[in-house]
Amino acid sequence: MGRLILQRSILGVLTLLAASALIFIGTEILPGDLASAILQNQATPETLAKLRLDLGLDKPAIVRYFAWLFGALRGDFGHSLANGRDVLEEITPRFANTMFLAAYAAVVAVPLAVGLGLAAAIRQGGVFDRTVNVLTLMTISVPEYFLAYLLIKYVAVDLGWFPSLANVSSDTPFFDRLYYAFLPMLTLVLVIVAHMMRMTRASVLAVMASPYIEMAILKGLTKTRIVLRHALPNALAPIISVIALNLAYLIVGVVVVETVFVYPGLGQLMVDEVSKHDVPVVQACGLIFAATFIALNMLADILSILSNPRLRQPR
């Protein structure tokens, strides 16, 4: 088991290395010249040449990539080109806001999805099962930005229950923050609940076809007891995987939701800095998103190995 976990960890590190190279290449091919974008009307051949020299743009791309990568490993992402601030100081409060929104959505979505999936499995083929499947299929089919605009239109504008803009700051009280971030949270919950609920239902029903479940039925146990005590523990591996994947999405997939609700998170910052051509901030945001996504995927693999003994056997 230790060797399998080590293999997953090494694969995660290599994947992150490849992702960092793609992030660097992506920022390199952004349209426009970086020095010209910074100087704008003050650009002259002399000032352009001096700024390119100061930014290291005269060096080969491979040299700049490794300099950026080694700096990032030390926690040094450079300085923002827009305001001169340290990039790490710039993104830390934004990342905290994104993590708060992701945790808020996860606390609501995970118990709701697992509960609905178990209830649908217990009532397989019934009205509740069919209704939940139809509703979750609808939420999967609707883009998140469209869900966000629907919530703004009907919940924020027509009913006036919650604000359409999630204006939070570091000194916003906790319960006020929950209130302001409710609609972004609800949008994320509607998007991810469907995947987790359907996987929970499918995993439990797959286990229900096992011989030991048939024996439990013959013993006269209730279906609820069979699902919760016998089927669920053996169906945990795929459920854990899909939960971890959706938690990763909560963090890296918030860009659209944060932009729609003008929520001051890392995704909103990344969108703003792309328009400003602030390459160090964009690179740092992209690398943090990639590292978070890969780390949660690694966690899903490791938890699957720990929860399913069959995955520990050599093939």
mmCIF file of C-alpha atoms in Angstrom:
data_model
loop_
_atom_site.group_PDB
_atom_site.id
_atom_site.type_symbol
_atom_site.label_atom_id
_atom_site.label_comp_id
_atom_site.label_asym_id
_atom_site.label_seq_id
_atom_site.Cartn_x
_atom_site.Cartn_y
_atom_site.Cartn_z
ATOM 1 C CA MET A 1 0.000 0.000 0.000
ATOM 2 C CA GLY A 2 2.838 2.369 0.819
ATOM 3 C CA ARG A 3 4.327 1.793 -2.620
ATOM 4 C CA LEU A 4 1.009 2.604 -4.300
ATOM 5 C CA ILE A 5 0.701 5.834 -2.324
ATOM 6 C CA LEU A 6 4.281 6.748 -3.223
ATOM 7 C CA GLN A 7 3.546 6.111 -6.909
ATOM 8 C CA ARG A 8 0.464 8.342 -6.763
ATOM 9 C CA SER A 9 2.494 11.061 -5.039
ATOM 10 C CA ILE A 10 5.266 10.946 -7.639
ATOM 11 C CA LEU A 11 2.698 11.038 -10.426
ATOM 12 C CA GLY A 12 1.075 14.072 -8.778
ATOM 13 C CA VAL A 13 4.394 15.928 -8.614
ATOM 14 C CA LEU A 14 5.122 15.176 -12.284
ATOM 15 C CA THR A 15 1.624 16.306 -13.231
ATOM 16 C CA LEU A 16 2.121 19.569 -11.339
ATOM 17 C CA LEU A 17 5.436 20.088 -13.131
ATOM 18 C CA ALA A 18 3.718 19.612 -16.485
ATOM 19 C CA ALA A 19 0.924 21.967 -15.423
ATOM 20 C CA SER A 20 3.441 24.646 -14.422
ATOM 21 C CA ALA A 21 5.034 24.415 -17.879
ATOM 22 C CA LEU A 22 1.618 24.802 -19.545
ATOM 23 C CA ILE A 23 0.810 27.801 -17.327
ATOM 24 C CA PHE A 24 4.091 29.468 -18.247
ATOM 25 C CA ILE A 25 3.585 28.771 -21.955
ATOM 26 C CA GLY A 26 0.003 30.049 -21.758
ATOM 27 C CA THR A 27 1.093 33.363 -20.268
ATOM 28 C CA GLU A 28 3.918 33.617 -22.785
ATOM 29 C CA ILE A 29 1.524 33.414 -25.743
ATOM 30 C CA LEU A 30 -0.923 35.983 -24.376
ATOM 31 C CA PRO A 31 -1.610 38.524 -27.138
ATOM 32 C CA GLY A 32 0.355 41.739 -26.984
ATOM 33 C CA ASP A 33 3.809 42.669 -25.775
ATOM 34 C CA LEU A 34 4.226 42.723 -22.000
ATOM 35 C CA ALA A 35 6.569 45.706 -21.924
ATOM 36 C CA SER A 36 4.325 47.692 -24.268
ATOM 37 C CA ALA A 37 1.266 46.833 -22.172
ATOM 38 C CA ILE A 38 2.991 48.163 -19.040
ATOM 39 C CA LEU A 39 4.368 51.378 -20.542
ATOM 40 C CA GLN A 40 1.406 52.058 -22.862
ATOM 41 C CA ASN A 41 1.653 55.692 -24.065
ATOM 42 C CA GLN A 42 5.091 56.144 -22.505
ATOM 43 C CA ALA A 43 6.613 53.419 -24.675
ATOM 44 C CA THR A 44 9.688 54.400 -26.648
ATOM 45 C CA PRO A 45 12.353 52.100 -28.115
ATOM 46 C CA GLU A 46 14.698 53.014 -25.263
ATOM 47 C CA THR A 47 12.200 52.546 -22.441
ATOM 48 C CA LEU A 48 10.925 49.312 -23.999
ATOM 49 C CA ALA A 49 14.449 47.919 -24.215
ATOM 50 C CA LYS A 50 15.224 48.908 -20.609
ATOM 51 C CA LEU A 51 11.983 47.427 -19.259
ATOM 52 C CA ARG A 52 12.484 44.156 -21.151
ATOM 53 C CA LEU A 53 15.951 43.984 -19.621
ATOM 54 C CA ASP A 54 14.578 44.674 -16.111
ATOM 55 C CA LEU A 55 11.868 42.020 -16.526
ATOM 56 C CA GLY A 56 14.326 39.469 -17.869
ATOM 57 C CA LEU A 57 12.488 39.240 -21.183
ATOM 58 C CA ASP A 58 15.844 39.286 -23.000
ATOM 59 C CA LYS A 59 16.596 35.816 -21.602
ATOM 60 C CA PRO A 60 15.470 32.570 -23.280
ATOM 61 C CA ALA A 61 12.033 31.323 -22.266
ATOM 62 C CA ILE A 62 13.426 28.119 -20.736
ATOM 63 C CA VAL A 63 15.703 30.131 -18.428
ATOM 64 C CA ARG A 64 12.817 32.368 -17.335
ATOM 65 C CA TYR A 65 10.610 29.323 -16.747
ATOM 66 C CA PHE A 66 13.044 27.634 -14.365
ATOM 67 C CA ALA A 67 13.768 30.920 -12.593
ATOM 68 C CA TRP A 68 10.012 31.387 -12.054
ATOM 69 C CA LEU A 69 9.509 27.750 -10.998
ATOM 70 C CA PHE A 70 12.336 27.742 -8.442
ATOM 71 C CA GLY A 71 11.121 31.081 -7.111
ATOM 72 C CA ALA A 72 7.598 29.675 -6.738
ATOM 73 C CA LEU A 73 8.949 26.661 -4.825
ATOM 74 C CA ARG A 74 10.478 29.134 -2.351
ATOM 75 C CA GLY A 75 7.214 31.073 -2.123
ATOM 76 C CA ASP A 76 8.550 33.936 -4.225
ATOM 77 C CA PHE A 77 6.152 34.702 -7.086
ATOM 78 C CA GLY A 78 7.685 38.095 -7.845
ATOM 79 C CA HIS A 79 5.896 41.427 -7.824
ATOM 80 C CA SER A 80 2.701 42.577 -9.467
ATOM 81 C CA LEU A 81 3.254 44.617 -12.603
ATOM 82 C CA ALA A 82 0.073 46.588 -11.939
ATOM 83 C CA ASN A 83 0.850 47.951 -8.456
ATOM 84 C CA GLY A 84 4.309 46.667 -7.535
ATOM 85 C CA ARG A 85 3.056 44.680 -4.538
ATOM 86 C CA ASP A 86 4.424 41.275 -3.643
ATOM 87 C CA VAL A 87 2.333 38.704 -5.506
ATOM 88 C CA LEU A 88 2.013 36.404 -2.487
ATOM 89 C CA GLU A 89 0.645 39.268 -0.392
ATOM 90 C CA GLU A 90 -1.735 40.133 -3.226
ATOM 91 C CA ILE A 91 -3.212 36.660 -3.613
ATOM 92 C CA THR A 92 -3.288 35.473 0.027
ATOM 93 C CA PRO A 93 -6.528 37.266 1.066
ATOM 94 C CA ARG A 94 -8.146 36.365 -2.257
ATOM 95 C CA PHE A 95 -7.238 32.700 -1.836
ATOM 96 C CA ALA A 96 -8.675 32.783 1.688
ATOM 97 C CA ASN A 97 -11.960 34.107 0.245
ATOM 98 C CA THR A 98 -12.021 31.355 -2.372
ATOM 99 C CA MET A 99 -11.353 28.689 0.257
ATOM 100 C CA PHE A 100 -14.154 30.102 2.404
ATOM 101 C CA LEU A 101 -16.612 29.920 -0.504
ATOM 102 C CA ALA A 102 -15.472 26.402 -1.400
ATOM 103 C CA ALA A 103 -15.763 25.220 2.219
ATOM 104 C CA TYR A 104 -19.190 26.865 2.527
ATOM 105 C CA ALA A 105 -20.418 25.012 -0.553
ATOM 106 C CA ALA A 106 -18.802 21.723 0.504
ATOM 107 C CA VAL A 107 -20.400 21.759 3.967
ATOM 108 C CA VAL A 108 -23.803 22.071 2.316
ATOM 109 C CA ALA A 109 -23.269 19.952 -0.803
ATOM 110 C CA VAL A 110 -21.550 16.801 0.504
ATOM 111 C CA PRO A 111 -24.105 15.776 3.177
ATOM 112 C CA LEU A 112 -26.964 16.791 0.873
ATOM 113 C CA ALA A 113 -25.629 14.782 -2.085
ATOM 114 C CA VAL A 114 -24.798 11.652 -0.072
ATOM 115 C CA GLY A 115 -28.142 11.816 1.729
ATOM 116 C CA LEU A 116 -30.107 12.204 -1.496
ATOM 117 C CA GLY A 117 -28.114 9.409 -3.138
ATOM 118 C CA LEU A 118 -28.758 7.001 -0.271
ATOM 119 C CA ALA A 119 -32.444 7.922 -0.132
ATOM 120 C CA ALA A 120 -32.760 7.412 -3.889
ATOM 121 C CA ALA A 121 -31.050 4.009 -3.625
ATOM 122 C CA ILE A 122 -33.355 2.938 -0.789
ATOM 123 C CA ARG A 123 -36.404 4.052 -2.785
ATOM 124 C CA GLN A 124 -35.121 2.775 -6.128
ATOM 125 C CA GLY A 125 -37.758 3.117 -8.849
ATOM 126 C CA GLY A 126 -40.102 5.149 -6.669
ATOM 127 C CA VAL A 127 -41.411 8.680 -7.111
ATOM 128 C CA PHE A 128 -38.653 10.172 -4.953
ATOM 129 C CA ASP A 129 -35.953 8.365 -6.930
ATOM 130 C CA ARG A 130 -37.312 9.487 -10.295
ATOM 131 C CA THR A 131 -37.870 13.059 -9.133
ATOM 132 C CA VAL A 132 -34.360 13.441 -7.730
ATOM 133 C CA ASN A 133 -32.813 11.949 -10.870
ATOM 134 C CA VAL A 134 -34.733 14.331 -13.140
ATOM 135 C CA LEU A 135 -33.846 17.389 -11.044
ATOM 136 C CA THR A 136 -30.164 16.483 -10.812
ATOM 137 C CA LEU A 137 -30.019 15.790 -14.543
ATOM 138 C CA MET A 138 -31.437 19.274 -15.143
ATOM 139 C CA THR A 139 -28.816 20.930 -12.938
ATOM 140 C CA ILE A 140 -26.018 18.999 -14.673
ATOM 141 C CA SER A 141 -27.282 20.183 -18.062
ATOM 142 C CA VAL A 142 -27.472 23.897 -17.190
ATOM 143 C CA PRO A 143 -24.194 25.913 -17.303
ATOM 144 C CA GLU A 144 -23.160 27.380 -13.980
ATOM 145 C CA TYR A 145 -23.185 30.969 -15.225
ATOM 146 C CA PHE A 146 -26.797 30.523 -16.386
ATOM 147 C CA LEU A 147 -27.775 29.150 -12.974
ATOM 148 C CA ALA A 148 -26.054 32.133 -11.394
ATOM 149 C CA TYR A 149 -27.979 34.636 -13.514
ATOM 150 C CA LEU A 150 -31.266 32.823 -12.801
ATOM 151 C CA LEU A 151 -30.606 33.071 -9.055
ATOM 152 C CA ILE A 152 -29.740 36.749 -9.397
ATOM 153 C CA LYS A 153 -32.909 37.433 -11.381
ATOM 154 C CA TYR A 154 -35.404 35.568 -9.217
ATOM 155 C CA VAL A 155 -33.838 35.383 -5.750
ATOM 156 C CA ALA A 156 -31.884 38.657 -5.590
ATOM 157 C CA VAL A 157 -33.848 41.014 -7.860
ATOM 158 C CA ASP A 158 -37.458 39.765 -7.766
ATOM 159 C CA LEU A 159 -37.585 38.459 -4.192
ATOM 160 C CA GLY A 160 -34.810 40.564 -2.706
ATOM 161 C CA TRP A 161 -33.788 37.848 -0.281
ATOM 162 C CA PHE A 162 -30.040 37.978 -0.923
ATOM 163 C CA PRO A 163 -27.665 40.500 -2.545
ATOM 164 C CA SER A 164 -26.685 39.976 -6.170
ATOM 165 C CA LEU A 165 -23.096 41.103 -5.484
ATOM 166 C CA ALA A 166 -21.025 39.241 -2.907
ATOM 167 C CA ASN A 167 -19.223 42.198 -1.351
ATOM 168 C CA VAL A 168 -17.072 40.699 1.407
ATOM 169 C CA SER A 169 -13.791 41.800 2.927
ATOM 170 C CA SER A 170 -11.390 40.627 5.598
ATOM 171 C CA ASP A 171 -13.292 42.508 8.310
ATOM 172 C CA THR A 172 -16.755 41.254 7.302
ATOM 173 C CA PRO A 173 -18.393 39.419 10.252
ATOM 174 C CA PHE A 174 -18.760 35.672 9.821
ATOM 175 C CA PHE A 175 -22.554 35.543 9.577
ATOM 176 C CA ASP A 176 -22.636 38.546 7.243
ATOM 177 C CA ARG A 177 -20.107 36.740 5.070
ATOM 178 C CA LEU A 178 -22.387 33.690 4.996
ATOM 179 C CA TYR A 179 -25.272 35.936 3.953
ATOM 180 C CA TYR A 180 -23.395 37.767 1.199
ATOM 181 C CA ALA A 181 -21.886 34.559 -0.200
ATOM 182 C CA PHE A 182 -25.137 32.589 -0.150
ATOM 183 C CA LEU A 183 -25.994 32.881 -3.853
ATOM 184 C CA PRO A 184 -22.471 31.991 -5.069
ATOM 185 C CA MET A 185 -22.539 29.052 -2.653
ATOM 186 C CA LEU A 186 -25.968 27.943 -3.874
ATOM 187 C CA THR A 187 -24.799 28.080 -7.507
ATOM 188 C CA LEU A 188 -21.841 25.823 -6.745
ATOM 189 C CA VAL A 189 -24.001 23.451 -4.710
ATOM 190 C CA LEU A 190 -26.514 23.059 -7.545
ATOM 191 C CA VAL A 191 -23.677 22.259 -9.945
ATOM 192 C CA ILE A 192 -21.837 19.634 -7.880
ATOM 193 C CA VAL A 193 -24.642 17.957 -5.926
ATOM 194 C CA ALA A 194 -25.888 16.180 -9.043
ATOM 195 C CA HIS A 195 -22.579 14.412 -9.729
ATOM 196 C CA MET A 196 -22.053 13.271 -6.151
ATOM 197 C CA MET A 197 -25.674 12.209 -5.666
ATOM 198 C CA ARG A 198 -25.787 10.129 -8.846
ATOM 199 C CA MET A 199 -22.457 8.454 -8.080
ATOM 200 C CA THR A 200 -23.601 7.641 -4.525
ATOM 201 C CA ARG A 201 -26.811 6.101 -5.839
ATOM 202 C CA ALA A 202 -25.047 4.146 -8.605
ATOM 203 C CA SER A 203 -22.312 2.832 -6.283
ATOM 204 C CA VAL A 204 -24.770 1.663 -3.641
ATOM 205 C CA LEU A 205 -27.035 -0.018 -6.215
ATOM 206 C CA ALA A 206 -24.029 -1.792 -7.753
ATOM 207 C CA VAL A 207 -23.143 -3.256 -4.342
ATOM 208 C CA MET A 208 -26.788 -4.210 -3.741
ATOM 209 C CA ALA A 209 -26.425 -6.888 -6.441
ATOM 210 C CA SER A 210 -23.788 -8.733 -4.382
ATOM 211 C CA PRO A 211 -24.534 -12.207 -2.896
ATOM 212 C CA TYR A 212 -24.015 -11.080 0.712
ATOM 213 C CA ILE A 213 -26.704 -8.418 0.201
ATOM 214 C CA GLU A 214 -29.083 -11.124 -0.998
ATOM 215 C CA MET A 215 -28.290 -13.054 2.176
ATOM 216 C CA ALA A 216 -29.090 -9.974 4.263
ATOM 217 C CA ILE A 217 -32.416 -9.632 2.443
ATOM 218 C CA LEU A 218 -33.220 -13.287 3.135
ATOM 219 C CA LYS A 219 -32.523 -12.674 6.823
ATOM 220 C CA GLY A 220 -35.343 -10.137 6.793
ATOM 221 C CA LEU A 221 -33.309 -6.978 7.350
ATOM 222 C CA THR A 222 -34.928 -3.718 6.268
ATOM 223 C CA LYS A 223 -33.664 -2.087 3.090
ATOM 224 C CA THR A 224 -32.554 1.009 4.978
ATOM 225 C CA ARG A 225 -30.425 -1.091 7.349
ATOM 226 C CA ILE A 226 -28.984 -3.089 4.452
ATOM 227 C CA VAL A 227 -27.985 0.072 2.544
ATOM 228 C CA LEU A 228 -26.507 1.922 5.520
ATOM 229 C CA ARG A 229 -24.819 -0.964 7.354
ATOM 230 C CA HIS A 230 -23.805 -3.344 4.552
ATOM 231 C CA ALA A 231 -23.840 -1.655 1.137
ATOM 232 C CA LEU A 232 -22.496 1.826 1.935
ATOM 233 C CA PRO A 233 -19.145 0.769 3.513
ATOM 234 C CA ASN A 234 -18.303 -1.267 0.400
ATOM 235 C CA ALA A 235 -19.407 1.492 -1.969
ATOM 236 C CA LEU A 236 -17.267 4.200 -0.378
ATOM 237 C CA ALA A 237 -14.303 4.138 -2.782
ATOM 238 C CA PRO A 238 -16.063 5.628 -5.859
ATOM 239 C CA ILE A 239 -18.093 7.948 -3.624
ATOM 240 C CA ILE A 240 -14.926 9.302 -2.003
ATOM 241 C CA SER A 241 -13.331 9.769 -5.423
ATOM 242 C CA VAL A 242 -16.226 11.753 -6.846
ATOM 243 C CA ILE A 243 -16.473 13.871 -3.679
ATOM 244 C CA ALA A 244 -12.759 14.711 -3.841
ATOM 245 C CA LEU A 245 -13.023 15.559 -7.542
ATOM 246 C CA ASN A 246 -15.966 17.852 -6.900
ATOM 247 C CA LEU A 247 -14.168 19.498 -3.994
ATOM 248 C CA ALA A 248 -11.306 20.170 -6.398
ATOM 249 C CA TYR A 249 -13.810 21.687 -8.806
ATOM 250 C CA LEU A 250 -15.153 23.903 -6.023
ATOM 251 C CA ILE A 251 -11.747 25.548 -5.745
ATOM 252 C CA VAL A 252 -10.604 25.672 -9.383
ATOM 253 C CA GLY A 253 -14.047 26.032 -10.943
ATOM 254 C CA VAL A 254 -15.086 29.127 -9.033
ATOM 255 C CA VAL A 255 -13.718 31.502 -11.660
ATOM 256 C CA VAL A 256 -17.040 31.857 -13.488
ATOM 257 C CA VAL A 257 -19.120 32.066 -10.311
ATOM 258 C CA GLU A 258 -16.799 34.614 -8.698
ATOM 259 C CA THR A 259 -16.874 36.718 -11.841
ATOM 260 C CA VAL A 260 -20.680 36.707 -12.098
ATOM 261 C CA PHE A 261 -21.175 37.676 -8.435
ATOM 262 C CA VAL A 262 -18.052 39.901 -8.301
ATOM 263 C CA TYR A 263 -16.864 37.819 -5.363
ATOM 264 C CA PRO A 264 -13.334 38.909 -4.336
ATOM 265 C CA GLY A 265 -11.704 35.517 -4.671
ATOM 266 C CA LEU A 266 -8.716 34.144 -6.526
ATOM 267 C CA GLY A 267 -10.720 33.445 -9.680
ATOM 268 C CA GLN A 268 -11.972 37.029 -9.908
ATOM 269 C CA LEU A 269 -8.424 38.289 -9.327
ATOM 270 C CA MET A 270 -7.097 36.072 -12.105
ATOM 271 C CA VAL A 271 -9.686 37.372 -14.593
ATOM 272 C CA ASP A 272 -8.897 40.990 -13.673
ATOM 273 C CA GLU A 273 -5.138 40.507 -13.977
ATOM 274 C CA VAL A 274 -5.386 38.771 -17.358
ATOM 275 C CA SER A 275 -7.049 41.910 -18.733
ATOM 276 C CA LYS A 276 -4.208 43.987 -17.223
ATOM 277 C CA HIS A 277 -1.541 41.642 -18.613
ATOM 278 C CA ASP A 278 -0.176 41.210 -15.074
ATOM 279 C CA VAL A 279 1.721 38.027 -15.846
ATOM 280 C CA PRO A 280 3.247 37.259 -12.384
ATOM 281 C CA VAL A 281 -0.173 37.343 -10.697
ATOM 282 C CA VAL A 282 -1.799 35.253 -13.450
ATOM 283 C CA GLN A 283 0.983 32.669 -13.230
ATOM 284 C CA ALA A 284 0.706 32.477 -9.435
ATOM 285 C CA CYS A 285 -3.086 32.067 -9.562
ATOM 286 C CA GLY A 286 -2.823 29.371 -12.232
ATOM 287 C CA LEU A 287 -0.170 27.453 -10.300
ATOM 288 C CA ILE A 288 -2.171 27.578 -7.058
ATOM 289 C CA PHE A 289 -5.289 26.337 -8.843
ATOM 290 C CA ALA A 290 -3.305 23.523 -10.489
ATOM 291 C CA ALA A 291 -1.592 22.504 -7.242
ATOM 292 C CA THR A 292 -4.911 22.443 -5.370
ATOM 293 C CA PHE A 293 -6.643 20.389 -8.043
ATOM 294 C CA ILE A 294 -3.795 17.879 -8.307
ATOM 295 C CA ALA A 295 -3.467 17.595 -4.520
ATOM 296 C CA LEU A 296 -7.159 16.815 -4.104
ATOM 297 C CA ASN A 297 -7.001 14.253 -6.911
ATOM 298 C CA MET A 298 -4.048 12.607 -5.184
ATOM 299 C CA LEU A 299 -6.039 12.610 -1.955
ATOM 300 C CA ALA A 300 -8.934 10.925 -3.756
ATOM 301 C CA ASP A 301 -6.610 8.200 -5.057
ATOM 302 C CA ILE A 302 -5.062 7.613 -1.638
ATOM 303 C CA LEU A 303 -8.432 7.494 0.138
ATOM 304 C CA SER A 304 -9.722 5.063 -2.480
ATOM 305 C CA ILE A 305 -6.736 2.794 -1.840
ATOM 306 C CA LEU A 306 -7.285 2.954 1.915
ATOM 307 C CA SER A 307 -11.031 2.294 1.688
ATOM 308 C CA ASN A 308 -10.912 -0.515 -0.891
ATOM 309 C CA PRO A 309 -8.585 -3.464 -0.118
ATOM 310 C CA ARG A 310 -8.907 -4.746 -3.707
ATOM 311 C CA LEU A 311 -7.009 -1.699 -4.982
ATOM 312 C CA ARG A 312 -4.004 -2.684 -2.860
ATOM 313 C CA GLN A 313 -3.515 -6.008 -4.655
ATOM 314 C CA PRO A 314 -1.075 -6.185 -7.592
ATOM 315 C CA ARG A 315 -2.675 -6.744 -10.967
#
